[in-house]
CSV table of C-alpha atoms in Angstrom, one decimal:
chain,number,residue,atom,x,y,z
A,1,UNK,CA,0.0,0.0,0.0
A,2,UNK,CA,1.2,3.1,-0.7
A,3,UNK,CA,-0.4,6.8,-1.6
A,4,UNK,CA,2.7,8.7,-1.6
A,5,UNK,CA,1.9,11.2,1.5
A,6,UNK,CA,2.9,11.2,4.8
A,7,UNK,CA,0.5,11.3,8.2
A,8,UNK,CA,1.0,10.8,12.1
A,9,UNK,CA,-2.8,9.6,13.6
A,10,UNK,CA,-1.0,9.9,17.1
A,11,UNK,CA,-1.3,13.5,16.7
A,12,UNK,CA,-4.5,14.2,15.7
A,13,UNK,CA,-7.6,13.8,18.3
A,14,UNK,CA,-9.8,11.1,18.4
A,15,UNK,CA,-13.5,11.1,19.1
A,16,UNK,CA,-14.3,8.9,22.2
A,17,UNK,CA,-14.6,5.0,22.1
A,18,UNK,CA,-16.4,2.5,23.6
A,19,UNK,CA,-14.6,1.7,26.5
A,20,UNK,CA,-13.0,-2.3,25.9
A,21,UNK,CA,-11.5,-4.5,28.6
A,22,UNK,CA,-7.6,-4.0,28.2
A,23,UNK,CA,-5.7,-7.2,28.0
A,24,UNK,CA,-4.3,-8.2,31.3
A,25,UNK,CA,-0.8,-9.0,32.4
A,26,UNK,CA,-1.3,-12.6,32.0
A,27,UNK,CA,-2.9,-12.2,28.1
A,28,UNK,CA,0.5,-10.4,27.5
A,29,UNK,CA,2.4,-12.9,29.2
A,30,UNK,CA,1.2,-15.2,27.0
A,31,UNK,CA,2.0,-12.9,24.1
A,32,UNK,CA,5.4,-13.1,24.6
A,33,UNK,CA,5.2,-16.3,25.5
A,34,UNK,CA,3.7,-17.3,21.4
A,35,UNK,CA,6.0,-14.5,20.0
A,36,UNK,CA,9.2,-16.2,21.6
A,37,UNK,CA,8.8,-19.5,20.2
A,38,UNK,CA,7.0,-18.4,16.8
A,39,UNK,CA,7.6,-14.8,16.0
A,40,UNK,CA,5.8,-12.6,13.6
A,41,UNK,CA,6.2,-13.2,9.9
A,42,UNK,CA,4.8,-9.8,8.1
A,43,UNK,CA,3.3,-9.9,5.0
A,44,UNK,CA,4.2,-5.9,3.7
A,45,UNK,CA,6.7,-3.4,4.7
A,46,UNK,CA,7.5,-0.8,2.2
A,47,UNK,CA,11.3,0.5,4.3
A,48,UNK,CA,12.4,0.3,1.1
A,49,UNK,CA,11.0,3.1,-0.7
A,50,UNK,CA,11.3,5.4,2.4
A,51,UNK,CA,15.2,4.4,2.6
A,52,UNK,CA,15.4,4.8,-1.0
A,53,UNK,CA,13.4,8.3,-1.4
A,54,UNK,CA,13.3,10.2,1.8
A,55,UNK,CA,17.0,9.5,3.1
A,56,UNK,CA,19.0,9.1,0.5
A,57,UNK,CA,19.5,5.8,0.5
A,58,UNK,CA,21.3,5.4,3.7
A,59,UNK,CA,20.4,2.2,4.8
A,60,UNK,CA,22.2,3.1,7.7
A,61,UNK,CA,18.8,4.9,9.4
A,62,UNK,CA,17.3,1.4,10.7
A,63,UNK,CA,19.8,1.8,13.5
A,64,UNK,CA,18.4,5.0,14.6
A,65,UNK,CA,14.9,5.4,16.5
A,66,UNK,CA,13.0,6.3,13.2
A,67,UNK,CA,10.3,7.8,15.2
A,68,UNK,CA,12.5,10.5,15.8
A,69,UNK,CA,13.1,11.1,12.4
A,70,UNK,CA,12.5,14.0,10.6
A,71,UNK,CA,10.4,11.8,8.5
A,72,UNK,CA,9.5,9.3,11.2
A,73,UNK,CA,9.6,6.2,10.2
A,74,UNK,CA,7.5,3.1,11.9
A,75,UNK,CA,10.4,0.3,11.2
A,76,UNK,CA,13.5,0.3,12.7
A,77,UNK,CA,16.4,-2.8,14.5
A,78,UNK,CA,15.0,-1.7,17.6
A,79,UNK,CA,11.6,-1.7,17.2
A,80,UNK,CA,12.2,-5.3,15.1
A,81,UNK,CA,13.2,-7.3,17.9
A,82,UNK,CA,10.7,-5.2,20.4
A,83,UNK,CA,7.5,-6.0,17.9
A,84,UNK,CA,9.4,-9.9,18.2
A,85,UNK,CA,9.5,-9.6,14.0
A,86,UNK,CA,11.3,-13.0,12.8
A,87,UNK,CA,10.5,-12.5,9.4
A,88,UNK,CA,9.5,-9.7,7.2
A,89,UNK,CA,8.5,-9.3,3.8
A,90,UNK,CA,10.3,-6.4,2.1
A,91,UNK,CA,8.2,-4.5,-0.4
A,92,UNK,CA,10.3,-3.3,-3.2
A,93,UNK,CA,7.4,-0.7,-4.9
A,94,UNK,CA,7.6,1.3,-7.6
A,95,UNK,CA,4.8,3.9,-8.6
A,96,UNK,CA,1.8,2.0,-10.9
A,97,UNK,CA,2.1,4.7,-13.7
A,98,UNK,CA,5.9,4.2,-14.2
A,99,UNK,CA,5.9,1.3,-17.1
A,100,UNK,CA,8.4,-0.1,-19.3
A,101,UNK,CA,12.2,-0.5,-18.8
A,102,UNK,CA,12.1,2.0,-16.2
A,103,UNK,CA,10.2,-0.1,-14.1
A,104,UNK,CA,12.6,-2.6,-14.3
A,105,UNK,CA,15.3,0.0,-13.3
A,106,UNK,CA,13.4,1.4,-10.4
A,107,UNK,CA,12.7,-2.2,-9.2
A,108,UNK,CA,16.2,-3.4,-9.5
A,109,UNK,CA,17.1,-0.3,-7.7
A,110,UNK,CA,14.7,-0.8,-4.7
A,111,UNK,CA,16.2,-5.1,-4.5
A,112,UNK,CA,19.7,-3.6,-4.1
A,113,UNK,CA,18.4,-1.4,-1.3
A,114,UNK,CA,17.0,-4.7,1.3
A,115,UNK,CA,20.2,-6.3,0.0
A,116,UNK,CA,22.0,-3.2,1.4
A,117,UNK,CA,20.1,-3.1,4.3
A,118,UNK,CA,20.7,-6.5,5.1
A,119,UNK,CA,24.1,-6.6,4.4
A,120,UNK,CA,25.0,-3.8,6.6
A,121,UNK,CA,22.8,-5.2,9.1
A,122,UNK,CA,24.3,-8.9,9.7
A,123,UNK,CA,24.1,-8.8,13.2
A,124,UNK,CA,20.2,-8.3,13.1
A,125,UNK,CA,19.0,-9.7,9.8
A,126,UNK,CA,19.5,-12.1,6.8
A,127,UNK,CA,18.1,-12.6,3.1
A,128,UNK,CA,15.7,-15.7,2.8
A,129,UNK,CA,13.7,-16.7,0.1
A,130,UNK,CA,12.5,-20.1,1.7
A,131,UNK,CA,10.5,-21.0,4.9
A,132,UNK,CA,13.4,-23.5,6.2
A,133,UNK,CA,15.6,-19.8,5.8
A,134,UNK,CA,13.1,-17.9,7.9
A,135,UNK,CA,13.1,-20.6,10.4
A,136,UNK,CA,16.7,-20.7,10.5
A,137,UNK,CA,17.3,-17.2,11.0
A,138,UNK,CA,14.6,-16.1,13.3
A,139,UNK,CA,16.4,-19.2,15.3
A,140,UNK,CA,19.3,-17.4,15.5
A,141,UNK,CA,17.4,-13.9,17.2
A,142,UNK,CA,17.8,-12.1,13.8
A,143,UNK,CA,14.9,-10.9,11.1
A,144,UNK,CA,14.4,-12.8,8.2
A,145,UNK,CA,14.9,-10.8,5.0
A,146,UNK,CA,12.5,-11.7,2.3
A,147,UNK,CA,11.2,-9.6,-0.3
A,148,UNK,CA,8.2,-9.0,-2.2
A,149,UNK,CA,7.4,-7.1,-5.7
A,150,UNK,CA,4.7,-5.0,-5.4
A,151,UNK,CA,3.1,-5.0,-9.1
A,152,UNK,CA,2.7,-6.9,-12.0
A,153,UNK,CA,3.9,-3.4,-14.0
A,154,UNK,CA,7.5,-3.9,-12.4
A,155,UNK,CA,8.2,-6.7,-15.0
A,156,UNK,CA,7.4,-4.6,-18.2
A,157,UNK,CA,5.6,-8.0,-19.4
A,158,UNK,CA,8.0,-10.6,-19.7
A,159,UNK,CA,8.8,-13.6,-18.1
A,160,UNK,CA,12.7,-13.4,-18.4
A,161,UNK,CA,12.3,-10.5,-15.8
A,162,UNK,CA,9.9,-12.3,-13.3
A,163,UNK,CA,12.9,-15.5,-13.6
A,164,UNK,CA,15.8,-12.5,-12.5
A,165,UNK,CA,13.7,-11.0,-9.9
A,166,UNK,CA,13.4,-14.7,-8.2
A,167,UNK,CA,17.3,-15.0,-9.0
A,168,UNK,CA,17.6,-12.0,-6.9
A,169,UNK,CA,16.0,-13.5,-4.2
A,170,UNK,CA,12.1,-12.3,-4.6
A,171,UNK,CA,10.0,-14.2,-3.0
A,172,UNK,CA,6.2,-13.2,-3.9
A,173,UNK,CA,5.3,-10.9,-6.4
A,174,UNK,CA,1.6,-8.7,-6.4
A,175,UNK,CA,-0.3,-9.1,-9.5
A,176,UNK,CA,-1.0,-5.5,-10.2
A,177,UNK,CA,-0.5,-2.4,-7.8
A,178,UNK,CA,-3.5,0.4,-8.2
A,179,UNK,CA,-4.0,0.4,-12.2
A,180,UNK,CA,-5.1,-2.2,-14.5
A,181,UNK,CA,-2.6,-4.0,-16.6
A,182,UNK,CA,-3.4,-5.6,-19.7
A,183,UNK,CA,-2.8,-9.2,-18.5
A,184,UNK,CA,-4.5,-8.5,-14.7
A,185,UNK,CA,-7.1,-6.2,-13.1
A,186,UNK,CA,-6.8,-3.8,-10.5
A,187,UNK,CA,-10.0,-3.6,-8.0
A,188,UNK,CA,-9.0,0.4,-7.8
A,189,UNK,CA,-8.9,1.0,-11.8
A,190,UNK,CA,-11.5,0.0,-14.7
A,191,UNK,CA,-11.3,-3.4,-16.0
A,192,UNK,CA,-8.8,-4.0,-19.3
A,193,UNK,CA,-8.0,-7.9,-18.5
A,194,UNK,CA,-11.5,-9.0,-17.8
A,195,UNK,CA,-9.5,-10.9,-15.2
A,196,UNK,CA,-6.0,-12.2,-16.0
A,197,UNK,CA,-5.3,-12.7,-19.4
A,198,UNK,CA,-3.8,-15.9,-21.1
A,199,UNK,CA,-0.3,-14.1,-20.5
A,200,UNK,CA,-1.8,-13.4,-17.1
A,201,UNK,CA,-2.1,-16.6,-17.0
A,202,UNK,CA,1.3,-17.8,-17.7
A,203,UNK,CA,2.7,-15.5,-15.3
A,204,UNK,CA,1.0,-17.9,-12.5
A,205,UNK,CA,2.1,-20.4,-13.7
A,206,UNK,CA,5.8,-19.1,-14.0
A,207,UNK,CA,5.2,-18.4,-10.7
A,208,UNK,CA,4.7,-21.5,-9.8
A,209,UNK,CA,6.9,-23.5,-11.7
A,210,UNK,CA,10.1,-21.0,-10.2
A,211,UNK,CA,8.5,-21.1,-6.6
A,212,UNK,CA,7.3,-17.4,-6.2
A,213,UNK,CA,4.0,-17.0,-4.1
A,214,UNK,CA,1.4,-15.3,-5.9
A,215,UNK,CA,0.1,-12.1,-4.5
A,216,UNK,CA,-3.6,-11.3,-5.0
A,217,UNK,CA,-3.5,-8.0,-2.2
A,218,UNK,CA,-4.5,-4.9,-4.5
A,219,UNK,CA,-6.0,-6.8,-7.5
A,220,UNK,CA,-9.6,-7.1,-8.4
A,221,UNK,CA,-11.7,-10.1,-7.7
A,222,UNK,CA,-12.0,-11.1,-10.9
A,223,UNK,CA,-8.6,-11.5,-11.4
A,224,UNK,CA,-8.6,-13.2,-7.6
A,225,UNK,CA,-10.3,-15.7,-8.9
A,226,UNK,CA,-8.9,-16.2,-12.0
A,227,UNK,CA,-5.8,-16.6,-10.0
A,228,UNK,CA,-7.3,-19.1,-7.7
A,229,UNK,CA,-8.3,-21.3,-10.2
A,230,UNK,CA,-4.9,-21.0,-12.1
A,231,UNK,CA,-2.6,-21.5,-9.6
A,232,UNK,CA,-1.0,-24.9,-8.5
A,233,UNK,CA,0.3,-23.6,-5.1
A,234,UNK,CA,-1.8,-21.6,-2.3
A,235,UNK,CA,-1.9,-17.5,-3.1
A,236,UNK,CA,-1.0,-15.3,-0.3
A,237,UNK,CA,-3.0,-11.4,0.4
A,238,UNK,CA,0.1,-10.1,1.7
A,239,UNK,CA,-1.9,-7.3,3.2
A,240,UNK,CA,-5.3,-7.2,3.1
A,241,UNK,CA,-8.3,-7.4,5.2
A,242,UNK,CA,-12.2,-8.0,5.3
A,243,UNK,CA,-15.0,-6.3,2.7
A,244,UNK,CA,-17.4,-7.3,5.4
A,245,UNK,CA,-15.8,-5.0,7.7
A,246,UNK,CA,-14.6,-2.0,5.7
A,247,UNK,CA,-15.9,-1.6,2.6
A,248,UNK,CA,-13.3,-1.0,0.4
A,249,UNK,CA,-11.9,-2.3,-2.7
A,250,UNK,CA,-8.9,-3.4,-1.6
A,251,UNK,CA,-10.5,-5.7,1.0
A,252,UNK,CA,-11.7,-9.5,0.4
A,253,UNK,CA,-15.3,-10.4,0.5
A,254,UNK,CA,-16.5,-13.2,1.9
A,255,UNK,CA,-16.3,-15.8,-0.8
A,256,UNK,CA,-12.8,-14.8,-2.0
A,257,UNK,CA,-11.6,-15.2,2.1
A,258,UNK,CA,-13.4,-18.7,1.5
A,259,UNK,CA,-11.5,-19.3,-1.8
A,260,UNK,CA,-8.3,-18.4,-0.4
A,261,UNK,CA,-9.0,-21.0,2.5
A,262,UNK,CA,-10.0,-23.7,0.3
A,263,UNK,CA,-6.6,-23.5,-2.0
A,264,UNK,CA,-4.4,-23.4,1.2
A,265,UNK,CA,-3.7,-19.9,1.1
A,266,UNK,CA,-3.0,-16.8,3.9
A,267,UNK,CA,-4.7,-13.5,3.7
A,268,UNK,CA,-2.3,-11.2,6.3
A,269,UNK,CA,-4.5,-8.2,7.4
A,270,UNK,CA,-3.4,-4.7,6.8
A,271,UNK,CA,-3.3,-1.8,9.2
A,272,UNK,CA,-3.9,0.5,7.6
A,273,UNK,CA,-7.3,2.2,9.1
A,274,UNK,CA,-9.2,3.2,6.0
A,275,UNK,CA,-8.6,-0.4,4.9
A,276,UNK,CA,-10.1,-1.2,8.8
A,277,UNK,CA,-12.8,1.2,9.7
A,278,UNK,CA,-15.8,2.9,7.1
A,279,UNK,CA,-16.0,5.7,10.1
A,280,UNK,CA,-12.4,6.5,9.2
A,281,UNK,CA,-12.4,6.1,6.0
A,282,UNK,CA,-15.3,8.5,5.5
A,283,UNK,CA,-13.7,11.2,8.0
A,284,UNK,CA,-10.5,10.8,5.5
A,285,UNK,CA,-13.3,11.6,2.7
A,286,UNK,CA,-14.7,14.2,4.4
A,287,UNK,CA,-11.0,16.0,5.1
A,288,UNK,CA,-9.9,15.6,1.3
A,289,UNK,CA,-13.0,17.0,0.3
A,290,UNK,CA,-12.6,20.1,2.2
A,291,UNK,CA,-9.3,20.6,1.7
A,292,UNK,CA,-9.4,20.0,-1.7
A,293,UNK,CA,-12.0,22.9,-1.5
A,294,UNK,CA,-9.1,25.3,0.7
A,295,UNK,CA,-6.0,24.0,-2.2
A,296,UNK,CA,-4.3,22.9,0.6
A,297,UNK,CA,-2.7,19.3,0.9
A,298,UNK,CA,-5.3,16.8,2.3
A,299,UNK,CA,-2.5,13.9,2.6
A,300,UNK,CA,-0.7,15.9,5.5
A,301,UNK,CA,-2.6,15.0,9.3
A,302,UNK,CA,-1.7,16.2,12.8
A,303,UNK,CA,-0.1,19.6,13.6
A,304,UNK,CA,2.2,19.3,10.2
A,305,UNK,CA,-0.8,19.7,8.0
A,306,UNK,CA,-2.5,23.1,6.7
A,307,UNK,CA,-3.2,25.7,9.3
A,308,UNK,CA,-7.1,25.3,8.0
A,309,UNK,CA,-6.9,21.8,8.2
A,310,UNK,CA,-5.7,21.5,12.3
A,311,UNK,CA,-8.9,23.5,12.6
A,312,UNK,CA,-11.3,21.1,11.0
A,313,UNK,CA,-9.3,18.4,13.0
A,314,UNK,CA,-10.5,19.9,16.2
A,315,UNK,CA,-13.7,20.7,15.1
A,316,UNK,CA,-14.0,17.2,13.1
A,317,UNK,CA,-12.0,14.7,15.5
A,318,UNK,CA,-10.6,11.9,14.0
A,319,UNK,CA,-12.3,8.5,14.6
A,320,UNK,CA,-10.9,5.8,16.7
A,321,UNK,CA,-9.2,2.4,15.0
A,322,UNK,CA,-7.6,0.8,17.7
A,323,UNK,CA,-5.8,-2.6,18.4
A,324,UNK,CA,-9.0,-4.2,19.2
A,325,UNK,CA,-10.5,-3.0,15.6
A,326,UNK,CA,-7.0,-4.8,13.7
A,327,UNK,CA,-8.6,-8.1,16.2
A,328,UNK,CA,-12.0,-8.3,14.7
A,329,UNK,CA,-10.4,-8.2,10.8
A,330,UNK,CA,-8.3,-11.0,11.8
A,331,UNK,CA,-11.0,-13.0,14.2
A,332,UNK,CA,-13.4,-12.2,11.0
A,333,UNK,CA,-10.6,-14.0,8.3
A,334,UNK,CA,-10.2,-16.8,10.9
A,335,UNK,CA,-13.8,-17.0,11.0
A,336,UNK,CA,-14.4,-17.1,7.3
A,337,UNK,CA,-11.4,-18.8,5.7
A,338,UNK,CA,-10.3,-20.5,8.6
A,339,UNK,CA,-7.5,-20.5,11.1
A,340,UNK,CA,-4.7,-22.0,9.2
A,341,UNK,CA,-5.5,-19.1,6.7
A,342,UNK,CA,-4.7,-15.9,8.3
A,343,UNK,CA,-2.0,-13.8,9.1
A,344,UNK,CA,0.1,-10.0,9.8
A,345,UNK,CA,0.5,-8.0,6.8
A,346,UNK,CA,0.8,-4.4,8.6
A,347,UNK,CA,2.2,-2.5,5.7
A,348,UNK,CA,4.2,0.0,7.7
A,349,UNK,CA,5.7,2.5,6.4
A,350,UNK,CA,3.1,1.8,3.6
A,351,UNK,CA,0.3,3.6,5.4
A,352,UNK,CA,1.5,7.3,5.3
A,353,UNK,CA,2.4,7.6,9.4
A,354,UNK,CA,-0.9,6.3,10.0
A,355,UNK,CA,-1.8,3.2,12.3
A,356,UNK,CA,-4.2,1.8,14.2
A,357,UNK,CA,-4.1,4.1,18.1
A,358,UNK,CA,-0.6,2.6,20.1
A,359,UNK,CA,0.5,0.9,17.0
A,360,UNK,CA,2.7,3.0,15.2
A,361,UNK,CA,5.5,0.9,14.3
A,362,UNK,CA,6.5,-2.6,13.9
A,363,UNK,CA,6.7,-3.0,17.3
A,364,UNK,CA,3.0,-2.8,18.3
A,365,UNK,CA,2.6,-6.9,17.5
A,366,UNK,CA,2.7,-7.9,20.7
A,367,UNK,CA,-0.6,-5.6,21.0
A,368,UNK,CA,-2.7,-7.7,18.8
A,369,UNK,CA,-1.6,-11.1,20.2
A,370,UNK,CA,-2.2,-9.8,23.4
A,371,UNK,CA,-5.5,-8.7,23.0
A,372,UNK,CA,-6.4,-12.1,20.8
A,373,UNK,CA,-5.4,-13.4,23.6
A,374,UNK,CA,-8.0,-12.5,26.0
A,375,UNK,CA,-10.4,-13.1,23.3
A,376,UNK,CA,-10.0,-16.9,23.8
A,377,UNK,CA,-7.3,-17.5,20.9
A,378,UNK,CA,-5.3,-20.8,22.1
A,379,UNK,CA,-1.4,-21.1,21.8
A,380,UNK,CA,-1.6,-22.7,18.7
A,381,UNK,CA,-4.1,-20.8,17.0
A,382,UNK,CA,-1.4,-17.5,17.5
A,383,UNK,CA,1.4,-19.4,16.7
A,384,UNK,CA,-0.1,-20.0,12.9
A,385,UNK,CA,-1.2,-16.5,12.8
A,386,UNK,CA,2.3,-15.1,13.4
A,387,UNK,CA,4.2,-17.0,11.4
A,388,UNK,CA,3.1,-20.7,11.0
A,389,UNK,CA,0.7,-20.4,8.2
A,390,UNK,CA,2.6,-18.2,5.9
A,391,UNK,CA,5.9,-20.5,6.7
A,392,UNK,CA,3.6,-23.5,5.8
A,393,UNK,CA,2.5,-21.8,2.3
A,394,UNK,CA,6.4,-21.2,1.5
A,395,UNK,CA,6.7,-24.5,1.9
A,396,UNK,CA,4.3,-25.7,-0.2
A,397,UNK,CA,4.7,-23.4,-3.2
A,398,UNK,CA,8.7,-24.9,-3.2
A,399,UNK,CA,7.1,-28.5,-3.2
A,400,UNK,CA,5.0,-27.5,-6.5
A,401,UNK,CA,8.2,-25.9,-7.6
A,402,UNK,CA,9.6,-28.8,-7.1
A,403,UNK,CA,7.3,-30.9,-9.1
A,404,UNK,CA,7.4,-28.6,-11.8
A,405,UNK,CA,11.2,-28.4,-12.1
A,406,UNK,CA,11.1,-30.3,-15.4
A,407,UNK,CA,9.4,-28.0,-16.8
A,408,UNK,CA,11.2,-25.5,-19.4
A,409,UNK,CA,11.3,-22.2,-18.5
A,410,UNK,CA,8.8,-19.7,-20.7
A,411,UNK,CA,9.6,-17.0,-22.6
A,412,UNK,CA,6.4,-15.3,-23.3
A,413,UNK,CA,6.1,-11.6,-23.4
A,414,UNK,CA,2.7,-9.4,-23.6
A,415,UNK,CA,3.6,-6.6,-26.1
A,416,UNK,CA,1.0,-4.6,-25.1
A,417,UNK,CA,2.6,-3.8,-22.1
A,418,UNK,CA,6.1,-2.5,-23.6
């Protein structure tokens, strides 16, 4: 997720909530208690970009308190080992309207920059593209490094480019970002694919056959289930959440969260609140709308923003999303699609500054453990929302990789897109 503007909810003032019972000190016992023997294995974490764009590539930053940035940042070593992360997903995005060769650029640019990170940072984390890696290294106290490309648009249609990104160690890639392609479907653009394409096709099954999970977070649900039905190994949402919940686009209804179940899949919920509360999502309406009315930037919350817009913040408070609001999203998956089919896809440093109230950074995990806790969520059933299920889809998708390794590699392009 990204939308290219940067917010802090802690500073802005939320309208009152229902008062909820806090999780106790033996709920967060427990928490740490799950998180030290299976730690958290995020779906989505766009660093990369941030690094890359806002501090000049000095990969050296994740050693500082990013919050105390002047561009905070919600990921940092710290906060890593704090929020127990064992494994994390490293988005490498690129902007949906930049297409051909330079997306390729842009993409190889944003790999070298985790492989930077990592490198410099061998003390507290290490590449992995395979479950039996991320089990290894979060062994060893460190964060496993994977990485994930976030858009179909970032291989400039061919195949040879998906084969170099998975050379380079990628390890899922997202069909499309926010715009349609002409092999896949965006569910925040119009239609071009009428669902994935026969080359849309054949990038699943590339997929496949090199042992890349297939990403259906941002796509449409036609080409959800076009992917479903396509693809030999379980599809991952590497951060999404439920329709039924927050009405958005970019969240999974009901039958697609069954879907997802049924091929052996994960959906990993997002935090970001627009994509977990309609009441916050239509106060973020509300606030573009009227700014857009002042020509002042609407993308800018808390004291930073517009003089104008700090008024209508008082006068217009923002609504609460809270740990116990990130609960229901996952309790709702779990209840849908099953508990061996939902995980953490938070998406920090994805989600504009913006995070659900005392979890603004990777460190707030604990939190939502916690809090499942005292909802009645056993030992086990955390441990395969952490990091169990998504390990056990990795697995898999190397097993059909493996079963497809005599399979020649293909070579197909979609013209349209160069």
């Amino acid at each position: 997720m990204r939308r290219l503007i940067f917010a802090t909810l802690a500073l802005a003032a939320p309208v009152a909530a229902q008062t909820e019972p806090a999780p106790g000190q033996a709920h967060v016992a427990r928490a740490e208690r799950v998180l030290a023997r299976a730690p958290v294995v995020d779906g989505h974490n766009d660093l990369a970009w941030e690094i890359a764009h806002y501090n000049g590539g000095r990969v050296a930053v994740v050693r500082e308190n990013g919050a105390d940035l002047p561009r905070p940042l919600q990921t940092d070593l710290a906060r890593l080992k704090a929020g127990h992360v064992g494994g994390q997903f490293w988005s490498v995005w690129i902007p949906a309207d930049v297409t051909g060769p330079k997306a390729v650029e842009m993409t190889l640019e944003q790999i070298d920059v985790v492989r930077r990170l990592v490198a410099a940072n061998p003390d507290r984390l290490a590449l992995a593209t395979t479950a039996a890696d991320v089990r290894r290294i979060a062994a060893s106290g460190r964060t496993a490094s994977l990485i994930g490309v976030e858009g179909g648009h970032q291989i400039d249609g061919r195949l040879s480019v998906l084969r170099d990104y998975r050379a380079l160690g990628v390890a899922y890639m997202t069909l499309t970002h926010t715009r349609s392609l002409d092999w896949a479907d965006s569910s925040t653009d119009d239609a071009v694919a009428g669902g994935l394409s026969p080359f849309g096709k054949r990038v699943v099954a590339e997929m496949n056959r090199i042992g890349m999970l297939v990403d259906v977070s941002h796509v449409a649900d036609t080409t959800m289930r076009a992917a479903l039905a396509v693809s030999k190994a379980p599809v991952i949402a590497s951060h999404s959440s439920a329709r039924a919940l927050a009405g958005v686009p970019r969240n999974i209804p009901d039958d697609l969260l069954a879907a997802i179940g049924a091929n052996g899949g994960v959906v990993m919920v997002n935090f970001y609140p627009a994509f977990l509360s309609n009441t916050w999502k239509q106060w973020d309406v509300a606030r573009t709308a009227y700014a857009k009315t002042l020509g002042v930037p609407g993308d800018v919350y808390g004291p930073r923003a517009a003089a104008p817009l700090v008024d209508w913040d008082r006068a217009h408070p923002m609504p609460h999303v809270t740990v116990a609001t990130v609960a229901d999203h996952i309790e709702y998956v779990a209840k849908v699609a099953g508990h061996d089919h939902v995980g953490l896809g938070g998406d920090f440093d994805g989600i504009d500054g913006t995070a659900p109230e005392g979890m603004n950074g990777v460190d707030g995990y604990p939190k939502v453990i916690a809090e499942l806790a005292r909802r009645g969520w056993s030992d086990a059933d955390l441990a395969k929302l952490t990091s169990g299920n998504i390990l056990r889809v990795l697995d898999r998708a190397q097993a059909v990789a493996a079963s497809m390794a005599n399979l020649p590699a293909d070579d197909a392009t979609d013209r349209g897109a160069r």
